[in-house]
């Protein structure tokens, strides 16, 4: 297991973490600049932030600062209530792959979606098995587009509390079942086409976590995300904690992941309306660096 | 699968559902009276409500109204930070078994507990595997006390969002692993000593739910609880929905449970600070009856 206590060479900042500074939206170019000034070597930007700044602008900034992208957030949201909805999701996901390629991201993270309409509070139906079938079909189709472009797809199992509205893939076991079905490892030495993003916030509770990380192996472990689970948690989406402030034994989980050969970034992704998004982004980034050393 | 559309013979009211009426605490004797007046045949009371009314009083009321108890809420909370804490949990759980026997409950429901201190916002450690070991040991010890008293223990897997502070048994698969380890079914025809309580709120998201219900079989299925998952859900604990108001396909899950031979009550358990607890208990109970017929 790598020693993170002396530097932040393997820290990546998911740009949602400093999406707001003092409660105000912070543009992606300023986030990139703030990361580069601190010697942070990698980021993982969100599509809406990239779109707001312009893909070309972001691409040039990333190259100028020699930043890596530990991932690109995000594709997915496959289920739909009708054929036009499915086609729109397909087209949007292809654009996400193209953008990820332009930015040379390590992978495109997939938040697969839940029941159609549920995110807007109007679920079209209650057939979660049906939604899961649409997810499987959607990933299979996107894989055909992403594979020749050499853009790995990383299925991110989301915490079960998001099953209805954000992602109906809710355990690492379920994500790996999809990987094995859709991308059977014919060539274990070749580049991965389909794998998983392991976010400790989503999976820390799982009694089968260690076993499933072992099952994933190096080939399927495409990204590793960190933050912390607070007690109490006051909001289902936007009350994530800074590493060290909650109950997740992050070093233990990182140890399991690295035991499989994972040697990539540890990406900080914190959504925090009530705390971190209210603070200044300089303080947040400095805290991420400190906690990366002490609590990851 | 039984037809619930014409009556409410198999409706049970978990008394937390009407714990408050118009926002004010409602004593258990009044809850019992309101249920009996409606021809509701079963309840599942909470220990704090029983204690407030007095065990003898409640026992007499239950007998006078010929009510059944579909369960007794609750034992558990096994993990502790030290030996005195473990002993206190053991003693309290034995009292819970005694009370359940006095009230002739069908089972004692176990909410097993999480990280010691986490419920109070002061987790003593981050070792969830250690907490799970304490849960296993605690159930094993309680089983020795409950078995000769013929009080079945029902492990209730709680939604993973409660893993830190309420229960570190979070899937039906995990609960059944415990059942098989601690109560191997030497005599399949004998009365069950250890089984599970399946609450749709906690397990509806699980991609392995149908398979694990099949694994449980009739012998391990000791209780079936219903409510609904709202989109959005605004509070992790107290924003449960009335059956039919959310995204859970309750009849489908009930079908799986009954396909195993389960023929007991369908127990309504709703915690709802912002909605149902603000309404009058008469309206809430009448709605439970209506939705039991139309949405369960």
XYZ file of C-alpha atoms in Angstrom:
592
model
C 0.000 0.000 0.000
C 1.379 3.367 -1.012
C 2.388 5.891 1.621
C 0.385 9.078 1.061
C 1.580 10.825 4.201
C 4.412 12.835 2.652
C 2.938 14.297 -0.536
C -0.161 14.493 -2.680
C 1.166 12.973 -5.877
C -1.864 10.665 -6.092
C -4.533 13.147 -5.099
C -7.145 13.991 -7.692
C -9.864 16.589 -7.205
C -13.304 15.829 -8.494
C -14.316 19.324 -9.434
C -17.740 19.003 -7.830
C -15.851 19.314 -4.533
C -15.209 23.004 -5.239
C -18.166 23.552 -7.509
C -19.106 26.415 -5.191
C -16.832 28.712 -3.209
C -18.407 30.758 -0.432
C -21.739 29.481 -1.779
C -21.144 30.929 -5.269
C -20.539 28.884 -8.433
C -16.839 28.650 -9.218
C -15.963 28.359 -12.945
C -13.879 25.354 -13.986
C -10.906 27.428 -15.252
C -10.517 28.911 -11.784
C -10.752 25.446 -10.241
C -8.055 24.186 -12.600
C -5.843 27.137 -11.783
C -6.296 26.654 -8.044
C -5.424 22.948 -8.343
C -2.382 23.578 -10.533
C -1.019 26.189 -8.127
C -1.043 23.559 -5.386
C 0.750 20.932 -7.402
C -2.386 18.805 -7.669
C -1.728 16.535 -10.634
C -5.193 15.336 -11.582
C -8.811 16.394 -11.660
C -12.115 14.828 -12.633
C -14.425 17.459 -14.089
C -18.181 17.374 -14.554
C -19.719 17.816 -17.980
C -21.827 20.808 -17.024
C -18.718 22.604 -15.765
C -16.859 21.759 -18.974
C -19.779 22.910 -21.117
C -20.001 26.209 -19.250
C -16.314 26.942 -19.828
C -16.143 25.458 -23.329
C -14.567 22.105 -24.206
C -11.725 23.682 -26.193
C -10.842 26.064 -23.390
C -10.806 23.289 -20.834
C -8.801 21.004 -23.106
C -6.140 23.677 -23.579
C -5.988 24.454 -19.870
C -5.610 20.805 -18.977
C -2.750 20.418 -21.467
C -1.078 23.675 -20.438
C -1.016 22.574 -16.803
C -0.120 18.984 -17.714
C -3.070 17.780 -15.657
C -4.366 14.252 -15.879
C -8.038 13.384 -15.706
C -8.630 10.539 -13.260
C -12.075 10.306 -14.805
C -14.780 12.270 -16.545
C -18.142 12.815 -14.833
C -20.357 11.510 -16.174
C -22.227 9.335 -18.647
C -25.131 7.053 -17.863
C -28.771 7.835 -17.058
C -29.752 5.085 -19.490
C -33.351 4.219 -18.537
C -36.140 6.079 -20.261
C -39.894 5.822 -20.496
C -39.992 5.692 -24.306
C -37.907 5.160 -27.445
C -37.088 8.851 -28.014
C -35.844 9.050 -24.434
C -33.605 6.022 -24.945
C -32.239 7.490 -28.176
C -31.539 10.831 -26.500
C -29.615 9.058 -23.726
C -27.647 7.079 -26.307
C -26.679 10.206 -28.254
C -25.776 12.145 -25.132
C -23.599 9.300 -23.891
C -21.738 9.181 -27.195
C -21.003 12.889 -26.827
C -19.731 12.194 -23.323
C -17.314 9.601 -24.738
C -16.122 12.094 -27.345
C -15.515 14.742 -24.696
C -13.702 12.260 -22.472
C -11.455 11.363 -25.416
C -10.734 15.019 -26.163
C -9.764 15.545 -22.512
C -7.773 12.280 -22.422
C -9.669 11.081 -19.373
C -8.650 7.802 -17.799
C -12.270 6.666 -17.994
C -15.835 7.835 -18.422
C -17.702 7.337 -15.164
C -21.213 5.930 -15.574
C -23.975 6.849 -13.146
C -26.443 4.524 -14.760
C -29.796 6.069 -13.850
C -32.821 4.741 -11.997
C -36.537 4.790 -12.653
C -37.317 7.150 -15.539
C -38.621 10.461 -14.232
C -37.869 9.691 -10.585
C -35.116 12.304 -10.349
C -37.719 14.916 -11.209
C -40.120 13.438 -8.658
C -42.357 11.860 -11.306
C -41.381 8.202 -11.683
C -42.905 6.726 -14.833
C -43.178 3.253 -13.294
C -41.960 1.032 -10.445
C -40.228 -1.635 -12.526
C -36.670 -1.516 -11.242
C -35.888 -4.819 -12.970
C -36.956 -3.211 -16.229
C -34.775 -0.190 -15.559
C -31.861 -2.518 -14.876
C -32.425 -4.241 -18.206
C -32.307 -0.857 -19.939
C -29.066 -0.093 -18.136
C -27.544 -3.355 -19.330
C -28.625 -2.689 -22.913
C -27.466 0.914 -22.753
C -23.998 -0.001 -21.508
C -23.720 -2.740 -24.127
C -24.521 -0.258 -26.885
C -22.211 2.448 -25.512
C -19.406 -0.075 -25.190
C -19.495 -0.617 -28.943
C -18.945 3.108 -29.385
C -16.321 3.551 -26.659
C -14.189 0.480 -27.310
C -12.732 1.507 -30.693
C -12.073 4.964 -29.231
C -10.164 3.334 -26.383
C -12.217 5.080 -23.727
C -12.819 2.760 -20.747
C -16.260 2.902 -19.177
C -16.385 2.798 -15.377
C -19.675 1.701 -13.867
C -20.062 3.433 -10.512
C -22.316 1.478 -8.162
C -24.226 4.079 -6.183
C -25.432 3.755 -2.607
C -28.795 1.966 -2.439
C -30.446 5.185 -1.246
C -30.088 6.398 -4.839
C -31.652 3.299 -6.432
C -34.870 5.059 -7.377
C -33.607 8.269 -8.879
C -29.894 8.124 -9.727
C -28.567 4.615 -10.219
C -30.136 1.175 -10.004
C -26.687 -0.445 -9.912
C -26.148 -0.447 -6.172
C -23.438 -2.918 -5.227
C -20.001 -3.713 -6.521
C -21.155 -7.286 -7.045
C -23.949 -6.118 -9.329
C -21.577 -3.859 -11.282
C -19.089 -6.681 -11.731
C -21.840 -9.010 -12.903
C -22.507 -6.465 -15.659
C -18.816 -6.206 -16.493
C -18.477 -9.947 -16.853
C -21.628 -10.230 -18.941
C -20.870 -7.351 -21.302
C -17.087 -7.474 -21.432
C -15.878 -10.991 -20.746
C -12.138 -10.750 -20.305
C -10.967 -12.553 -23.390
C -7.607 -10.830 -23.264
C -6.630 -10.197 -19.647
C -3.510 -8.361 -20.769
C -5.357 -5.955 -23.047
C -6.656 -2.552 -22.038
C -9.878 -2.622 -20.043
C -13.021 -1.583 -21.883
C -15.453 -1.875 -18.978
C -14.768 -1.681 -15.263
C -15.896 -0.012 -12.083
C -15.405 3.178 -10.127
C -15.208 2.388 -6.409
C -16.415 5.296 -4.288
C -16.075 4.581 -0.585
C -19.199 6.633 0.148
C -21.333 4.264 -1.890
C -19.823 0.933 -0.919
C -18.293 1.215 2.555
C -21.283 -0.484 4.228
C -21.209 -3.600 2.011
C -20.361 -6.785 3.910
C -19.087 -8.274 0.640
C -16.883 -5.293 -0.243
C -13.492 -6.863 0.331
C -14.451 -10.021 -1.535
C -15.836 -8.094 -4.493
C -12.769 -5.848 -4.724
C -10.785 -9.055 -4.909
C -13.091 -10.330 -7.617
C -12.701 -7.086 -9.587
C -8.939 -7.330 -9.704
C -6.659 -4.746 -11.198
C -8.215 -4.913 -14.642
C -11.672 -3.768 -13.538
C -10.645 -1.178 -10.936
C -10.668 1.999 -13.012
C -11.185 4.685 -10.371
C -11.122 5.135 -6.590
C -13.154 7.944 -4.998
C -13.035 9.144 -1.409
C -14.988 11.300 1.000
C -16.642 10.300 4.293
C -19.997 9.252 5.791
C -21.130 11.592 8.552
C -23.214 10.630 11.597
C -25.752 12.030 11.444
C -26.147 12.559 7.703
C -28.697 15.320 7.194
C -29.262 15.137 3.440
C -29.331 12.155 1.106
C -27.289 13.869 -1.607
C -25.347 16.871 -0.405
C -24.071 16.082 3.078
C -20.880 14.192 2.319
C -18.031 14.570 4.733
C -14.327 15.369 4.342
C -12.072 12.343 4.729
C -11.498 11.769 8.434
C -14.690 13.462 9.614
C -16.905 10.376 9.349
C -17.038 6.652 9.978
C -15.472 5.145 6.851
C -12.202 3.329 7.398
C -10.763 4.701 4.162
C -7.192 3.376 4.526
C -8.551 -0.125 4.995
C -10.554 0.060 1.774
C -7.665 1.674 -0.117
C -5.516 -1.190 1.109
C -7.909 -3.699 -0.405
C -7.953 -1.822 -3.714
C -4.187 -1.453 -3.882
C -3.688 -5.093 -2.960
C -5.235 -5.810 -6.364
C -2.606 -3.657 -8.053
C -4.520 -0.407 -8.336
C -1.918 2.354 -8.612
C -3.999 5.316 -9.773
C -5.376 8.432 -8.184
C -7.417 8.803 -5.046
C -10.132 11.203 -6.181
C -11.882 13.443 -3.666
C -15.559 13.939 -4.438
C -17.562 15.865 -1.845
C -21.046 17.331 -2.276
C -21.715 19.548 0.710
C -24.313 22.270 0.561
C -24.191 23.023 4.265
C -20.454 22.992 4.899
C -17.694 22.717 2.305
C -19.491 24.521 -0.522
C -20.007 27.435 1.850
C -16.298 27.768 2.513
C -13.704 29.257 0.192
C -12.230 26.882 -2.367
C -8.685 27.627 -1.218
C -9.499 26.349 2.251
C -11.288 23.302 0.814
C -8.403 22.352 -1.471
C -5.856 22.818 1.291
C -7.972 20.620 3.532
C -8.223 17.963 0.809
C -4.437 17.911 0.557
C -4.021 17.625 4.328
C -6.619 14.879 4.681
C -5.269 13.007 1.671
C -2.073 12.694 3.681
C -3.610 11.944 7.067
C -6.910 10.133 6.481
C -6.769 8.353 3.109
C -50.972 -14.839 -3.476
C -53.732 -13.751 -1.126
C -56.316 -11.228 -2.274
C -56.214 -8.247 0.085
C -58.637 -6.104 -1.920
C -61.802 -6.961 -0.010
C -60.850 -6.771 3.648
C -58.036 -6.055 6.057
C -57.856 -9.382 7.827
C -54.070 -9.494 7.333
C -53.292 -5.892 8.135
C -51.149 -5.207 11.162
C -50.309 -1.751 12.446
C -46.840 -1.096 13.709
C -47.703 1.386 16.396
C -44.899 3.764 15.382
C -47.139 4.614 12.434
C -49.503 6.468 14.769
C -46.966 7.307 17.427
C -48.064 10.922 17.003
C -51.472 12.288 16.101
C -51.659 15.923 15.001
C -48.005 16.104 16.027
C -48.734 15.076 19.620
C -47.668 11.787 21.229
C -50.511 9.252 21.219
C -50.522 6.756 24.132
C -50.515 3.081 23.210
C -53.903 2.314 24.859
C -55.542 4.856 22.576
C -53.762 3.356 19.569
C -54.982 -0.102 20.553
C -58.518 1.187 20.973
C -58.469 2.925 17.594
C -57.200 -0.235 15.899
C -59.726 -2.496 17.619
C -62.601 -0.217 16.633
C -61.622 -0.655 12.998
C -61.425 -4.421 13.133
C -57.662 -4.372 12.804
C -56.586 -7.769 14.122
C -52.907 -7.217 14.856
C -50.415 -4.639 15.996
C -46.683 -4.469 16.564
C -45.899 -2.142 19.461
C -42.633 -0.452 20.401
C -41.057 -1.046 23.774
C -41.013 2.618 24.770
C -44.756 2.840 24.108
C -45.369 -0.306 26.153
C -43.204 0.965 28.987
C -45.039 4.279 29.064
C -48.426 2.546 29.356
C -47.224 -0.281 31.580
C -46.661 -3.870 30.435
C -49.570 -5.266 32.485
C -51.993 -2.687 31.145
C -50.958 -3.365 27.577
C -51.070 -7.111 28.082
C -54.625 -6.908 29.406
C -55.749 -4.613 26.592
C -54.277 -6.895 23.966
C -56.071 -9.891 25.455
C -59.346 -8.015 25.944
C -59.390 -7.012 22.278
C -58.109 -10.411 21.136
C -55.333 -8.678 19.240
C -52.360 -10.545 17.871
C -48.846 -9.124 17.855
C -47.229 -9.576 14.444
C -43.977 -8.674 16.171
C -42.490 -6.751 19.044
C -40.229 -3.752 18.377
C -37.490 -4.162 19.240
C -34.410 -5.920 20.518
C -30.900 -5.574 19.186
C -28.385 -2.728 19.439
C -25.762 -5.325 20.322
C -22.431 -3.566 19.629
C -20.825 -1.652 22.452
C -17.500 0.012 23.109
C -16.765 -1.899 26.300
C -17.729 -4.901 28.410
C -20.280 -3.068 30.601
C -21.975 -1.823 27.449
C -22.172 -5.348 26.043
C -23.591 -6.643 29.325
C -26.196 -3.877 29.424
C -27.289 -4.739 25.891
C -27.515 -8.426 26.810
C -29.664 -7.733 29.864
C -31.924 -5.326 28.022
C -32.431 -7.811 25.219
C -33.428 -10.508 27.696
C -36.034 -8.153 29.116
C -37.273 -7.572 25.564
C -37.701 -11.326 25.122
C -39.613 -11.525 28.408
C -41.926 -8.705 27.350
C -42.489 -10.274 23.949
C -43.435 -13.526 25.686
C -45.843 -11.747 28.012
C -47.500 -10.086 25.017
C -47.461 -13.346 23.027
C -45.716 -11.675 20.105
C -45.073 -13.706 16.964
C -41.421 -12.672 17.131
C -38.994 -10.199 18.632
C -37.677 -7.952 15.878
C -33.938 -7.285 16.062
C -32.477 -3.996 14.877
C -28.947 -5.099 15.468
C -27.102 -1.819 15.968
C -24.150 -0.217 14.206
C -20.961 1.432 15.367
C -21.106 2.054 19.120
C -21.951 5.675 19.838
C -22.742 6.548 16.224
C -26.447 7.037 16.895
C -25.507 9.780 19.320
C -23.117 11.273 16.765
C -20.008 10.055 18.616
C -18.850 6.810 16.961
C -16.316 5.049 19.173
C -14.484 3.554 16.181
C -14.777 2.774 12.460
C -14.511 -1.000 12.647
C -17.749 -2.162 11.060
C -16.410 -5.705 10.772
C -15.860 -5.666 14.513
C -19.376 -4.380 15.107
C -20.701 -7.186 12.935
C -18.800 -9.722 15.001
C -20.408 -8.302 18.150
C -23.801 -8.596 16.486
C -23.197 -12.236 15.657
C -22.078 -12.983 19.214
C -24.981 -11.022 20.688
C -27.576 -12.854 18.640
C -25.976 -16.194 19.476
C -26.196 -15.416 23.183
C -29.746 -14.087 23.010
C -30.824 -17.143 21.059
C -29.889 -19.330 23.999
C -32.229 -17.268 26.146
C -35.080 -16.995 23.638
C -35.133 -20.551 22.335
C -36.374 -22.290 25.534
C -38.964 -19.512 25.887
C -40.148 -20.237 22.348
C -39.745 -16.640 21.245
C -38.505 -16.466 17.635
C -35.936 -13.763 16.892
C -36.357 -11.897 13.610
C -33.252 -10.167 12.277
C -34.358 -7.111 10.334
C -31.815 -6.116 7.702
C -31.889 -2.336 7.599
C -31.256 -0.142 4.585
C -27.524 0.459 4.048
C -28.018 4.144 4.863
C -28.408 3.016 8.501
C -25.240 0.915 8.552
C -23.311 3.359 10.729
C -25.833 4.163 13.410
C -28.731 1.694 13.492
C -27.922 -1.675 11.974
C -24.826 -3.118 10.329
C -26.878 -6.009 8.926
C -27.902 -4.447 5.644
C -29.007 -7.110 3.194
C -31.261 -10.106 3.371
C -28.347 -12.234 2.221
C -26.268 -11.078 5.194
C -29.144 -11.727 7.612
C -29.676 -15.220 6.222
C -25.962 -15.956 6.485
C -26.325 -15.208 10.207
C -29.425 -17.392 10.487
C -27.687 -20.335 8.887
C -24.578 -19.902 11.017
C -26.374 -19.476 14.341
C -29.456 -21.620 13.803
C -28.719 -24.357 11.307
C -32.045 -25.929 10.441
C -31.569 -29.336 11.950
C -35.307 -29.819 12.224
C -37.024 -28.092 9.287
C -40.407 -29.018 10.691
C -39.765 -27.537 14.111
C -40.644 -24.024 15.169
C -38.226 -21.375 13.911
C -35.872 -19.911 16.483
C -34.132 -17.395 14.232
C -35.364 -15.808 11.047
C -35.789 -12.474 9.314
C -38.179 -9.545 9.151
C -38.499 -8.349 5.561
C -39.347 -4.660 5.367
C -39.814 -3.502 1.798
C -38.399 -0.078 2.673
C -35.058 -1.598 3.577
C -34.697 -4.212 0.864
C -36.670 -3.110 -2.212
C -33.531 -1.881 -4.023
C -31.635 -5.169 -3.682
C -30.961 -6.892 -7.022
C -30.737 -10.193 -5.152
C -34.000 -9.730 -3.255
C -36.108 -12.318 -5.038
C -33.351 -14.914 -4.869
C -32.753 -14.318 -1.175
C -36.456 -14.494 -0.330
C -36.420 -17.844 -2.074
C -33.406 -18.858 -0.035
C -35.129 -17.797 3.195
C -38.123 -19.997 2.600
C -41.165 -20.145 4.798
C -39.237 -21.152 7.884
C -37.121 -18.010 8.053
C -39.736 -15.460 6.968
C -41.079 -14.278 10.317
C -42.457 -10.832 9.456
C -43.327 -8.691 6.455
C -43.343 -4.892 6.788
C -44.627 -2.346 4.295
C -44.496 1.378 3.588
C -43.098 3.181 0.534
C -39.962 4.952 -0.745
C -40.687 8.528 -1.757
C -38.907 10.453 -4.530
C -37.494 12.704 -3.315
C -36.870 11.419 0.206
C -36.107 14.415 2.403
C -34.958 12.734 5.613
C -32.972 9.560 6.139
C -35.170 8.318 8.991
C -38.553 9.974 9.165
C -39.759 10.465 5.596
C -41.303 7.109 4.818
C -44.264 7.069 2.479
C -47.713 5.495 2.659
C -48.058 2.401 0.487
C -48.804 3.519 -3.064
C -47.224 6.958 -2.737
C -43.714 5.863 -3.703
C -41.740 3.667 -6.065
C -41.766 0.267 -4.368
C -43.623 -2.448 -6.248
C -45.061 -3.852 -3.019
C -47.395 -6.468 -4.529
C -44.512 -7.962 -6.463
C -42.416 -8.356 -3.316
C -45.379 -9.690 -1.347
C -45.880 -12.195 -4.125
C -42.318 -13.442 -3.708
C -42.773 -13.729 0.049
C -46.084 -15.547 -0.197
C -44.728 -17.871 -2.881
C -42.541 -19.243 -0.068
C -45.605 -19.961 2.013
C -45.672 -16.848 4.175
C -49.250 -16.443 5.363
C -48.919 -13.897 8.142
C -49.634 -10.224 8.543
C -48.602 -7.337 6.381
C -47.414 -4.811 8.941
C -47.517 -1.109 8.170
C -44.590 0.799 9.632
C -44.331 4.467 8.690
C -42.112 7.097 10.318
C -43.171 10.458 8.960
C -42.409 13.632 10.844
C -43.486 15.924 8.034
C -46.683 14.254 6.891
C -48.451 11.332 8.555
C -47.464 12.126 12.133
C -48.913 15.584 11.628
C -52.313 14.184 10.664
C -54.896 12.718 12.975
C -54.484 9.031 13.772
C -58.027 8.231 12.610
C -57.198 9.485 9.139
C -53.890 7.634 9.150
C -55.444 4.321 10.183
C -58.254 4.662 7.660
C -55.664 5.361 4.967
C -53.647 2.316 6.031
C -56.747 0.152 5.623
C -57.537 1.606 2.206
C -53.975 1.261 0.941
C -53.647 -2.234 2.389
C -56.456 -3.145 0.009
C -55.295 -1.183 -3.022
C -51.508 -0.989 -2.913
C -50.154 -3.946 -0.930
